[in-house]
mmCIF file of C-alpha atoms and ligand atoms in Angstrom:
data_model
loop_
_atom_site.group_PDB
_atom_site.id
_atom_site.type_symbol
_atom_site.label_atom_id
_atom_site.label_comp_id
_atom_site.label_asym_id
_atom_site.label_seq_id
_atom_site.Cartn_x
_atom_site.Cartn_y
_atom_site.Cartn_z
ATOM 1 C CA MET A 159 117.807 -82.694 184.332
ATOM 2 C CA THR A 160 119.354 -86.003 185.000
ATOM 3 C CA PRO A 161 116.563 -88.426 186.027
ATOM 4 C CA ARG A 162 117.491 -90.476 189.281
ATOM 5 C CA ALA A 163 117.177 -94.211 188.583
ATOM 6 C CA ASN A 164 115.377 -95.066 191.768
ATOM 7 C CA ALA A 165 113.044 -92.347 192.491
ATOM 8 C CA LEU A 166 109.510 -91.402 191.493
ATOM 9 C CA PRO A 167 108.852 -88.101 189.564
ATOM 10 C CA THR A 168 108.892 -85.165 191.783
ATOM 11 C CA ASP A 169 105.232 -84.768 191.487
ATOM 12 C CA ALA A 170 104.724 -88.068 193.098
ATOM 13 C CA GLY A 171 101.735 -88.218 195.657
ATOM 14 C CA GLU A 172 102.520 -88.062 199.369
ATOM 15 C CA LEU A 173 101.115 -90.620 201.831
ATOM 16 C CA TYR A 174 100.634 -89.843 205.457
ATOM 17 C CA TYR A 175 98.538 -90.775 208.394
ATOM 18 C CA SER A 176 97.296 -89.062 211.657
ATOM 19 C CA TYR A 177 95.488 -90.132 214.673
ATOM 20 C CA ALA A 178 92.177 -88.683 215.633
ATOM 21 C CA ARG A 179 89.767 -88.870 218.425
ATOM 22 C CA PRO A 180 86.591 -87.852 216.703
ATOM 23 C CA ALA A 181 83.422 -87.165 218.598
ATOM 24 C CA ASP A 182 80.658 -89.698 218.436
ATOM 25 C CA GLY A 183 79.148 -89.737 214.874
ATOM 26 C CA ALA A 184 81.965 -87.534 213.342
ATOM 27 C CA LEU A 185 83.556 -90.454 211.718
ATOM 28 C CA PRO A 186 81.457 -90.693 208.592
ATOM 29 C CA SER A 187 82.034 -87.136 207.620
ATOM 30 C CA LEU A 188 85.852 -87.508 208.303
ATOM 31 C CA SER A 189 85.874 -90.488 205.817
ATOM 32 C CA ARG A 190 84.459 -88.082 203.196
ATOM 33 C CA GLN A 191 87.120 -85.538 203.416
ATOM 34 C CA LYS A 192 89.454 -84.944 200.439
ATOM 35 C CA GLY A 193 92.355 -87.432 200.100
ATOM 36 C CA VAL A 194 91.158 -89.870 202.856
ATOM 37 C CA LEU A 195 92.223 -93.542 201.809
ATOM 38 C CA GLY A 196 90.993 -95.211 204.905
ATOM 39 C CA ILE A 197 90.043 -94.923 208.431
ATOM 40 C CA ILE A 198 90.570 -97.591 211.234
ATOM 41 C CA THR A 199 89.044 -97.736 214.554
ATOM 42 C CA PHE A 200 89.717 -100.092 217.303
ATOM 43 C CA GLN A 201 86.806 -99.340 219.413
ATOM 44 C CA THR A 202 83.982 -101.749 220.086
ATOM 45 C CA GLY A 203 81.309 -99.024 220.444
ATOM 46 C CA PHE A 204 81.541 -97.474 216.987
ATOM 47 C CA VAL A 205 78.111 -97.010 215.359
ATOM 48 C CA GLY A 206 77.622 -96.250 211.696
ATOM 49 C CA GLU A 207 74.986 -93.912 210.115
ATOM 50 C CA GLY A 208 71.144 -94.446 209.760
ATOM 51 C CA ASP A 209 70.383 -98.064 209.786
ATOM 52 C CA GLY A 210 73.928 -98.541 211.645
ATOM 53 C CA ALA A 211 75.624 -99.692 208.416
ATOM 54 C CA LYS A 212 79.199 -98.994 208.562
ATOM 55 C CA PRO A 213 80.059 -96.119 206.135
ATOM 56 C CA GLU A 214 82.422 -97.062 203.243
ATOM 57 C CA GLY A 215 86.040 -95.884 204.040
ATOM 58 C CA ILE A 216 85.701 -96.888 207.849
ATOM 59 C CA LEU A 217 87.121 -100.232 209.091
ATOM 60 C CA GLN A 218 86.503 -101.447 212.674
ATOM 61 C CA ILE A 219 88.848 -103.841 213.959
ATOM 62 C CA PRO A 220 87.326 -106.395 216.476
ATOM 63 C CA LEU A 221 89.604 -105.982 219.498
ATOM 64 C CA SER A 222 88.506 -105.917 223.152
ATOM 65 C CA GLY A 223 88.216 -102.191 223.151
ATOM 66 C CA ARG A 224 90.804 -101.810 225.734
ATOM 67 C CA GLY A 225 93.345 -99.043 224.849
ATOM 68 C CA ASP A 226 93.434 -95.580 223.455
ATOM 69 C CA ASP A 227 90.470 -94.665 221.703
ATOM 70 C CA LEU A 228 92.232 -93.239 218.745
ATOM 71 C CA CYS A 229 91.438 -93.756 215.235
ATOM 72 C CA GLU A 230 94.204 -94.161 212.252
ATOM 73 C CA LEU A 231 93.565 -91.897 209.267
ATOM 74 C CA TRP A 232 95.546 -92.710 206.043
ATOM 75 C CA LYS A 233 95.491 -89.959 203.558
ATOM 76 C CA THR A 234 97.174 -88.767 200.441
ATOM 77 C CA THR A 235 97.804 -85.530 198.484
ATOM 78 C CA GLN A 236 96.044 -86.985 195.265
ATOM 79 C CA PRO A 237 92.592 -87.445 194.371
ATOM 80 C CA VAL A 238 90.979 -90.669 195.716
ATOM 81 C CA LEU A 239 88.446 -93.045 194.087
ATOM 82 C CA ALA A 240 86.659 -95.799 195.960
ATOM 83 C CA GLY A 241 85.849 -99.361 194.602
ATOM 84 C CA THR A 242 85.392 -102.995 195.588
ATOM 85 C CA PHE A 243 86.878 -106.183 194.266
ATOM 86 C CA GLY A 244 85.635 -109.415 195.566
ATOM 87 C CA ASP A 245 85.301 -109.092 199.299
ATOM 88 C CA ILE A 246 87.864 -106.086 199.423
ATOM 89 C CA THR A 247 87.016 -102.571 199.984
ATOM 90 C CA TYR A 248 89.486 -100.225 198.747
ATOM 91 C CA ARG A 249 90.348 -96.542 197.797
ATOM 92 C CA CYS A 250 92.967 -95.630 195.596
ATOM 93 C CA SER A 251 94.815 -92.700 194.154
ATOM 94 C CA ARG A 252 97.274 -92.570 191.178
ATOM 95 C CA ASP A 253 100.265 -93.925 193.317
ATOM 96 C CA PHE A 254 98.530 -95.521 196.531
ATOM 97 C CA LEU A 255 95.821 -98.020 197.433
ATOM 98 C CA PHE A 256 94.377 -98.765 200.849
ATOM 99 C CA GLY A 257 92.452 -101.735 201.050
ATOM 100 C CA SER A 258 90.683 -104.133 203.764
ATOM 101 C CA ILE A 259 89.031 -107.429 203.880
ATOM 102 C CA ALA A 260 87.119 -109.073 206.471
ATOM 103 C CA LEU A 261 86.178 -112.902 205.815
ATOM 104 C CA ALA A 262 83.936 -115.043 208.006
ATOM 105 C CA VAL A 263 85.722 -118.072 209.116
ATOM 106 C CA ALA A 264 83.473 -120.767 208.058
ATOM 107 C CA ASP A 265 82.811 -123.529 210.406
ATOM 108 C CA LEU A 266 83.742 -126.372 208.147
ATOM 109 C CA PRO A 267 83.370 -130.139 209.318
ATOM 110 C CA ALA A 268 86.365 -131.177 211.252
ATOM 111 C CA GLY A 269 87.811 -134.794 210.949
ATOM 112 C CA ASN A 270 89.141 -134.823 207.320
ATOM 113 C CA HIS A 271 92.809 -133.697 208.019
ATOM 114 C CA GLY A 272 94.622 -133.730 204.872
ATOM 115 C CA LEU A 273 91.708 -133.348 202.806
ATOM 116 C CA ILE A 274 89.876 -130.362 203.977
ATOM 117 C CA HIS A 275 92.114 -127.221 205.145
ATOM 118 C CA PRO A 276 91.219 -125.855 208.315
ATOM 119 C CA PRO A 277 88.591 -122.859 207.727
ATOM 120 C CA LEU A 278 91.193 -120.291 209.025
ATOM 121 C CA GLN A 279 93.644 -121.498 206.566
ATOM 122 C CA ASN A 280 91.147 -121.274 203.772
ATOM 123 C CA ALA A 281 90.230 -117.724 204.743
ATOM 124 C CA ALA A 282 93.931 -116.468 204.880
ATOM 125 C CA GLU A 283 94.621 -117.976 201.504
ATOM 126 C CA LEU A 284 91.419 -116.400 200.027
ATOM 127 C CA ALA A 285 92.058 -113.140 201.607
ATOM 128 C CA TYR A 286 95.606 -112.952 200.261
ATOM 129 C CA GLN A 287 94.744 -114.327 196.841
ATOM 130 C CA GLN A 288 92.062 -111.554 196.650
ATOM 131 C CA ILE A 289 94.599 -108.935 197.616
ATOM 132 C CA PHE A 290 97.260 -109.987 195.097
ATOM 133 C CA SER A 291 94.528 -110.242 192.350
ATOM 134 C CA LEU A 292 93.540 -106.678 192.961
ATOM 135 C CA LEU A 293 97.058 -105.399 193.160
ATOM 136 C CA ASP A 294 97.955 -107.264 189.966
ATOM 137 C CA ARG A 295 94.660 -106.166 188.170
ATOM 138 C CA HIS A 296 95.127 -102.389 188.893
ATOM 139 C CA GLY A 297 98.761 -102.163 188.669
ATOM 140 C CA TYR A 298 99.854 -101.616 192.495
ATOM 141 C CA PRO A 299 102.392 -104.486 192.735
ATOM 142 C CA GLY A 300 104.271 -103.008 195.876
ATOM 143 C CA LEU A 301 102.483 -104.216 199.039
ATOM 144 C CA LEU A 302 104.011 -101.759 201.546
ATOM 145 C CA ARG A 303 102.333 -102.790 204.599
ATOM 146 C CA ILE A 304 99.673 -105.154 205.949
ATOM 147 C CA TRP A 305 98.124 -105.659 209.285
ATOM 148 C CA ASN A 306 96.425 -109.025 210.060
ATOM 149 C CA PHE A 307 93.726 -109.624 212.711
ATOM 150 C CA VAL A 308 93.286 -113.407 213.366
ATOM 151 C CA PRO A 309 90.277 -114.362 215.608
ATOM 152 C CA ASP A 310 91.392 -116.202 218.691
ATOM 153 C CA ILE A 311 94.928 -116.294 217.378
ATOM 154 C CA ASN A 312 96.346 -118.712 220.059
ATOM 155 C CA GLY A 313 93.268 -121.037 219.972
ATOM 156 C CA VAL A 314 93.617 -124.541 218.506
ATOM 157 C CA SER A 315 91.242 -126.231 216.122
ATOM 158 C CA HIS A 316 91.758 -129.151 213.684
ATOM 159 C CA GLY A 317 94.859 -129.925 215.754
ATOM 160 C CA LEU A 318 96.614 -126.677 214.887
ATOM 161 C CA GLU A 319 96.901 -123.164 216.339
ATOM 162 C CA HIS A 320 94.929 -120.600 214.576
ATOM 163 C CA TYR A 321 98.153 -118.496 213.952
ATOM 164 C CA ARG A 322 99.819 -121.581 212.416
ATOM 165 C CA GLN A 323 96.826 -122.300 210.080
ATOM 166 C CA PHE A 324 96.800 -118.669 208.887
ATOM 167 C CA ASN A 325 100.607 -118.823 208.183
ATOM 168 C CA ILE A 326 99.764 -121.899 205.844
ATOM 169 C CA GLY A 327 97.068 -120.032 203.944
ATOM 170 C CA ARG A 328 99.155 -116.806 203.579
ATOM 171 C CA GLN A 329 102.315 -118.440 202.434
ATOM 172 C CA ASP A 330 100.181 -120.636 199.875
ATOM 173 C CA ALA A 331 98.877 -117.292 198.386
ATOM 174 C CA PHE A 332 102.227 -115.823 198.161
ATOM 175 C CA LEU A 333 103.340 -119.063 196.018
ATOM 176 C CA ALA A 334 100.355 -118.893 194.022
ATOM 177 C CA HIS A 335 100.848 -115.463 192.923
ATOM 178 C CA SER A 336 104.653 -116.038 192.332
ATOM 179 C CA ARG A 337 105.627 -113.632 195.076
ATOM 180 C CA LEU A 338 108.071 -116.061 196.640
ATOM 181 C CA PRO A 339 110.869 -116.800 197.002
ATOM 182 C CA SER A 340 112.002 -113.237 196.015
ATOM 183 C CA ARG A 341 112.264 -111.587 199.521
ATOM 184 C CA GLN A 342 111.744 -108.114 197.917
ATOM 185 C CA ASN A 343 108.074 -109.273 197.664
ATOM 186 C CA ILE A 344 107.697 -109.883 201.258
ATOM 187 C CA PRO A 345 105.883 -107.119 203.106
ATOM 188 C CA ALA A 346 106.235 -105.508 206.685
ATOM 189 C CA ALA A 347 103.459 -106.886 208.741
ATOM 190 C CA SER A 348 101.852 -107.151 212.089
ATOM 191 C CA ALA A 349 99.636 -110.084 213.167
ATOM 192 C CA LEU A 350 97.507 -109.925 216.365
ATOM 193 C CA GLY A 351 94.610 -111.744 217.814
ATOM 194 C CA SER A 352 91.052 -110.300 217.465
ATOM 195 C CA VAL A 353 88.104 -111.262 219.531
ATOM 196 C CA ASP A 354 85.724 -113.664 217.695
ATOM 197 C CA GLY A 355 84.690 -112.598 214.317
ATOM 198 C CA PRO A 356 86.070 -112.600 210.898
ATOM 199 C CA LEU A 357 89.593 -112.533 209.823
ATOM 200 C CA VAL A 358 90.340 -108.864 209.111
ATOM 201 C CA VAL A 359 93.240 -108.021 206.904
ATOM 202 C CA TYR A 360 94.118 -104.102 205.872
ATOM 203 C CA PHE A 361 96.951 -102.885 203.768
ATOM 204 C CA LEU A 362 98.657 -100.284 201.744
ATOM 205 C CA ALA A 363 100.040 -100.657 198.281
ATOM 206 C CA ALA A 364 101.864 -98.607 195.845
ATOM 207 C CA ARG A 365 102.901 -98.581 192.103
ATOM 208 C CA ARG A 366 106.324 -99.521 193.047
ATOM 209 C CA ASN A 367 107.771 -101.980 195.788
ATOM 210 C CA SER A 368 109.585 -100.854 199.073
ATOM 211 C CA VAL A 369 112.905 -102.111 200.152
ATOM 212 C CA ALA A 370 112.677 -104.950 202.556
ATOM 213 C CA VAL A 371 114.931 -104.887 205.721
ATOM 214 C CA GLU A 372 115.682 -107.719 208.114
ATOM 215 C CA ASN A 373 117.052 -107.725 211.566
ATOM 216 C CA PRO A 374 120.484 -109.190 212.110
ATOM 217 C CA ARG A 375 119.502 -110.210 215.836
ATOM 218 C CA GLN A 376 116.816 -112.448 214.485
ATOM 219 C CA ILE A 377 116.393 -115.228 211.853
ATOM 220 C CA SER A 378 114.082 -113.783 208.997
ATOM 221 C CA ALA A 379 110.520 -114.984 209.940
ATOM 222 C CA TYR A 380 110.246 -116.511 206.477
ATOM 223 C CA HIS A 381 113.210 -118.935 207.640
ATOM 224 C CA TYR A 382 111.783 -119.859 211.043
ATOM 225 C CA PRO A 383 112.156 -123.666 211.728
ATOM 226 C CA GLN A 384 109.104 -125.899 211.612
ATOM 227 C CA GLU A 385 108.658 -126.014 215.388
ATOM 228 C CA TYR A 386 106.718 -122.722 214.860
ATOM 229 C CA GLY A 387 104.438 -124.397 212.480
ATOM 230 C CA PRO A 388 104.352 -126.132 209.196
ATOM 231 C CA SER A 389 104.598 -123.091 206.997
ATOM 232 C CA SER A 390 106.628 -120.126 208.062
ATOM 233 C CA PRO A 391 105.175 -116.471 208.612
ATOM 234 C CA THR A 392 105.605 -114.457 205.432
ATOM 235 C CA PHE A 393 106.719 -111.046 206.387
ATOM 236 C CA SER A 394 109.845 -108.905 206.428
ATOM 237 C CA ARG A 395 111.050 -106.895 209.689
ATOM 238 C CA ALA A 396 110.655 -103.705 207.830
ATOM 239 C CA GLY A 397 110.019 -101.943 204.502
ATOM 240 C CA TRP A 398 111.706 -98.713 203.426
ATOM 241 C CA VAL A 399 109.966 -96.696 200.656
ATOM 242 C CA ASP A 400 111.609 -93.803 198.844
ATOM 243 C CA LEU A 401 108.642 -91.569 197.347
ATOM 244 C CA GLY A 402 111.267 -88.740 196.333
ATOM 245 C CA GLN A 403 110.553 -86.019 198.953
ATOM 246 C CA GLN A 404 109.326 -88.471 201.243
ATOM 247 C CA LYS A 405 111.098 -91.530 202.702
ATOM 248 C CA ILE A 406 108.905 -93.941 204.694
ATOM 249 C CA LEU A 407 109.957 -96.514 207.143
ATOM 250 C CA PHE A 408 107.379 -99.319 208.091
ATOM 251 C CA ILE A 409 108.829 -101.448 211.037
ATOM 252 C CA SER A 410 106.812 -104.755 211.482
ATOM 253 C CA GLY A 411 105.372 -105.968 214.646
ATOM 254 C CA THR A 412 108.283 -106.538 216.784
ATOM 255 C CA ALA A 413 108.628 -108.864 219.879
ATOM 256 C CA SER A 414 111.021 -110.263 222.403
ATOM 257 C CA ILE A 415 112.529 -112.843 219.991
ATOM 258 C CA ILE A 416 116.210 -113.402 219.554
ATOM 259 C CA GLY A 417 117.242 -115.713 216.592
ATOM 260 C CA HIS A 418 113.829 -117.634 216.464
ATOM 261 C CA GLN A 419 113.202 -118.031 220.121
ATOM 262 C CA THR A 420 111.122 -115.966 222.532
ATOM 263 C CA ARG A 421 112.970 -114.390 225.289
ATOM 264 C CA HIS A 422 111.916 -113.231 228.913
ATOM 265 C CA GLY A 423 108.841 -115.452 229.125
ATOM 266 C CA GLY A 424 106.478 -114.017 231.891
ATOM 267 C CA ASN A 425 108.505 -110.785 231.992
ATOM 268 C CA VAL A 426 106.786 -107.881 230.280
ATOM 269 C CA ALA A 427 109.192 -105.399 231.066
ATOM 270 C CA ALA A 428 112.085 -107.245 229.772
ATOM 271 C CA GLN A 429 109.920 -108.241 226.750
ATOM 272 C CA ALA A 430 109.375 -104.597 226.023
ATOM 273 C CA ARG A 431 113.082 -103.565 226.242
ATOM 274 C CA GLU A 432 114.033 -106.525 224.019
ATOM 275 C CA SER A 433 111.462 -105.586 221.559
ATOM 276 C CA MET A 434 112.868 -102.058 221.577
ATOM 277 C CA ALA A 435 116.331 -103.416 221.194
ATOM 278 C CA ASN A 436 114.914 -105.228 218.110
ATOM 279 C CA ILE A 437 113.387 -102.025 216.609
ATOM 280 C CA ALA A 438 116.844 -100.216 217.188
ATOM 281 C CA ALA A 439 118.585 -103.138 215.360
ATOM 282 C CA VAL A 440 115.945 -102.742 212.431
ATOM 283 C CA VAL A 441 116.586 -98.948 212.448
ATOM 284 C CA ALA A 442 120.219 -99.519 212.278
ATOM 285 C CA GLU A 443 119.975 -101.914 209.505
ATOM 286 C CA THR A 444 117.842 -99.501 207.510
ATOM 287 C CA ASN A 445 120.294 -96.859 207.935
ATOM 288 C CA ARG A 446 123.027 -99.186 206.537
ATOM 289 C CA VAL A 447 121.044 -100.465 203.489
ATOM 290 C CA ALA A 448 118.864 -97.543 202.458
ATOM 291 C CA ALA A 449 120.478 -94.498 201.353
ATOM 292 C CA GLY A 450 118.416 -91.576 202.818
ATOM 293 C CA SER A 451 118.292 -89.691 205.880
ATOM 294 C CA PRO A 452 119.082 -91.795 208.964
ATOM 295 C CA TYR A 453 116.550 -92.516 211.450
ATOM 296 C CA ASP A 454 116.528 -93.064 215.251
ATOM 297 C CA LEU A 455 114.226 -94.248 217.762
ATOM 298 C CA ASN A 456 113.035 -90.660 218.441
ATOM 299 C CA ASP A 457 111.639 -90.209 214.803
ATOM 300 C CA LEU A 458 109.482 -92.996 215.048
ATOM 301 C CA SER A 459 105.661 -93.284 216.006
ATOM 302 C CA TYR A 460 104.620 -96.369 217.736
ATOM 303 C CA LYS A 461 101.815 -98.821 218.233
ATOM 304 C CA VAL A 462 101.966 -101.107 221.029
ATOM 305 C CA TYR A 463 99.864 -104.069 221.428
ATOM 306 C CA LEU A 464 99.635 -105.521 225.065
ATOM 307 C CA ARG A 465 98.248 -109.031 225.712
ATOM 308 C CA GLN A 466 97.194 -107.951 229.285
ATOM 309 C CA PHE A 467 96.260 -104.332 229.403
ATOM 310 C CA THR A 468 97.147 -104.393 233.112
ATOM 311 C CA ASP A 469 100.758 -104.241 232.005
ATOM 312 C CA LEU A 470 100.432 -100.653 230.577
ATOM 313 C CA PRO A 471 102.188 -99.011 233.370
ATOM 314 C CA ILE A 472 105.071 -101.299 233.217
ATOM 315 C CA VAL A 473 105.556 -101.096 229.470
ATOM 316 C CA ARG A 474 104.832 -97.288 229.293
ATOM 317 C CA ALA A 475 107.650 -96.889 231.720
ATOM 318 C CA GLU A 476 110.201 -98.903 229.827
ATOM 319 C CA LEU A 477 109.259 -96.875 226.556
ATOM 320 C CA ASP A 478 109.340 -93.588 228.229
ATOM 321 C CA ARG A 479 112.838 -94.290 229.092
ATOM 322 C CA LEU A 480 113.964 -95.291 225.694
ATOM 323 C CA VAL A 481 112.194 -92.515 223.454
ATOM 324 C CA THR A 482 111.342 -88.993 223.506
ATOM 325 C CA PRO A 483 108.209 -87.945 225.215
ATOM 326 C CA LYS A 484 107.216 -86.211 221.783
ATOM 327 C CA ALA A 485 107.093 -89.748 220.016
ATOM 328 C CA PRO A 486 103.463 -90.695 219.663
ATOM 329 C CA ILE A 487 102.850 -93.935 221.255
ATOM 330 C CA PHE A 488 99.462 -95.631 220.774
ATOM 331 C CA TYR A 489 98.570 -98.564 223.098
ATOM 332 C CA LEU A 490 96.008 -101.256 222.416
ATOM 333 C CA GLN A 491 94.949 -104.551 223.720
ATOM 334 C CA ALA A 492 95.330 -107.728 221.664
ATOM 335 C CA ASP A 493 96.368 -111.215 221.726
ATOM 336 C CA ILE A 494 100.017 -111.837 220.323
ATOM 337 C CA CYS A 495 100.677 -114.617 217.700
ATOM 338 C CA ARG A 496 102.814 -116.700 220.197
ATOM 339 C CA ALA A 497 101.293 -117.564 223.570
ATOM 340 C CA ASP A 498 104.605 -116.729 225.563
ATOM 341 C CA LEU A 499 104.686 -113.134 224.086
ATOM 342 C CA LEU A 500 103.242 -110.372 226.031
ATOM 343 C CA VAL A 501 103.695 -107.364 223.796
ATOM 344 C CA GLU A 502 104.232 -106.488 220.049
ATOM 345 C CA ILE A 503 105.442 -103.173 219.043
ATOM 346 C CA GLU A 504 105.107 -101.701 215.529
ATOM 347 C CA ALA A 505 106.622 -98.409 214.275
ATOM 348 C CA THR A 506 106.750 -96.049 211.385
ATOM 349 C CA ALA A 507 108.846 -92.880 210.298
ATOM 350 C CA GLY A 508 108.320 -90.382 207.831
ATOM 351 C CA VAL A 509 104.621 -90.617 207.469
ATOM 352 C CA LEU A 510 102.898 -88.971 210.545
ATOM 353 C CA ARG A 511 101.201 -85.724 209.898
ATOM 354 C CA GLY A 512 99.831 -83.538 212.564
ATOM 355 C CA GLY A 513 100.290 -85.845 215.731
ATOM 356 C CA MET A 514 97.101 -86.473 217.512
ATOM 357 C CA ALA A 515 94.192 -84.415 216.464
HETATM 358 C C1 3EB B 606 107.600 -112.455 215.303
HETATM 359 O O1 3EB B 606 108.661 -111.691 215.286
HETATM 360 C C2 3EB B 606 106.472 -111.700 216.157
HETATM 361 O O2 3EB B 606 102.881 -113.043 211.259
HETATM 362 O O3 3EB B 606 102.582 -111.295 210.052
HETATM 363 C C3 3EB B 606 105.212 -109.991 214.193
HETATM 364 C C4 3EB B 606 104.877 -109.242 212.971
HETATM 365 C C5 3EB B 606 104.864 -111.294 214.385
HETATM 366 C C6 3EB B 606 104.231 -109.734 211.967
HETATM 367 C C7 3EB B 606 103.001 -111.991 211.033
HETATM 368 C C8 3EB B 606 104.248 -112.027 213.392
HETATM 369 C C9 3EB B 606 103.755 -111.085 212.070
HETATM 370 O O4 3EB B 606 107.557 -113.465 214.862
HETATM 371 C C10 3EB B 606 105.201 -112.040 215.554
#
């Protein structure tokens, strides 16, 4: 048999996720099922076991609570071990690692600009430093996908918007771990605002890296000009992973941006259409650069973040025109990283199992 240069062995583990709407109290037992790497809940009312402590394996994202009350379950076909590393909680299998970190944003004294970094910048740098140290230590260098929840993302402190503070700390950690400037080390990502609370980041990593894909309609985020902040955002438009049998596409949070500029300010329907046109462009680009089965919009499952949840019917009507009713679309309320953006849409292909439970 001729080994293929760019594929894992055929006994490679599979990675998949599903949505669940578990009855109250059922989450902890779900998290103990075989092969579960992590469970994410976006609801505010979630209660843990006994003393109310959150069971290991379950991550609660501090959003407003408006939106579909679905949990996201990440699983693998391989045996899973749990661990902690600094402030990170993780579970890993031979081929995959799922981790999360929640860091309180310490309220350091203001007024020393240039000497003391804004606390959110520090938290972002510390979170990413810990993530890269964990991945280096345990040999999962491929950061496939990362989700960032930044408290009060459009708020301003220390003279700088929180998202821009976050971008400085994130980029500094990439530089400190020699993950820049190679664009192949830049992961697909989403960045949303959370209600008050810690900076929360969760991520999927693997033994090998994904192929980064950019969008010809947009300037790469890591090349955005300085008008969007002192350090550009470190993420790619998508990541494509060839696991042998399984080929996964992670499309980053995608918004109504052409070049580097926001389009259709104040018009959520037009922003939704432009975001979908950007996702279509990323899909076309993936089909061009990645040898594998061609994807189209109907193969994707979607997560849609709305700044104003009252926009739901408008956005749903736009998406229903563009994708098959069979495509799962999960709607959540969250602030978006630019104040003029009303909607952000992320998507994946090749990884959903079993639809909605
Ligand atoms: C954009 O294209 C919209 O900073 O990690 C989307 C996905 C966005 C990820 C991030 C930001 C991020 O610039 C915002």
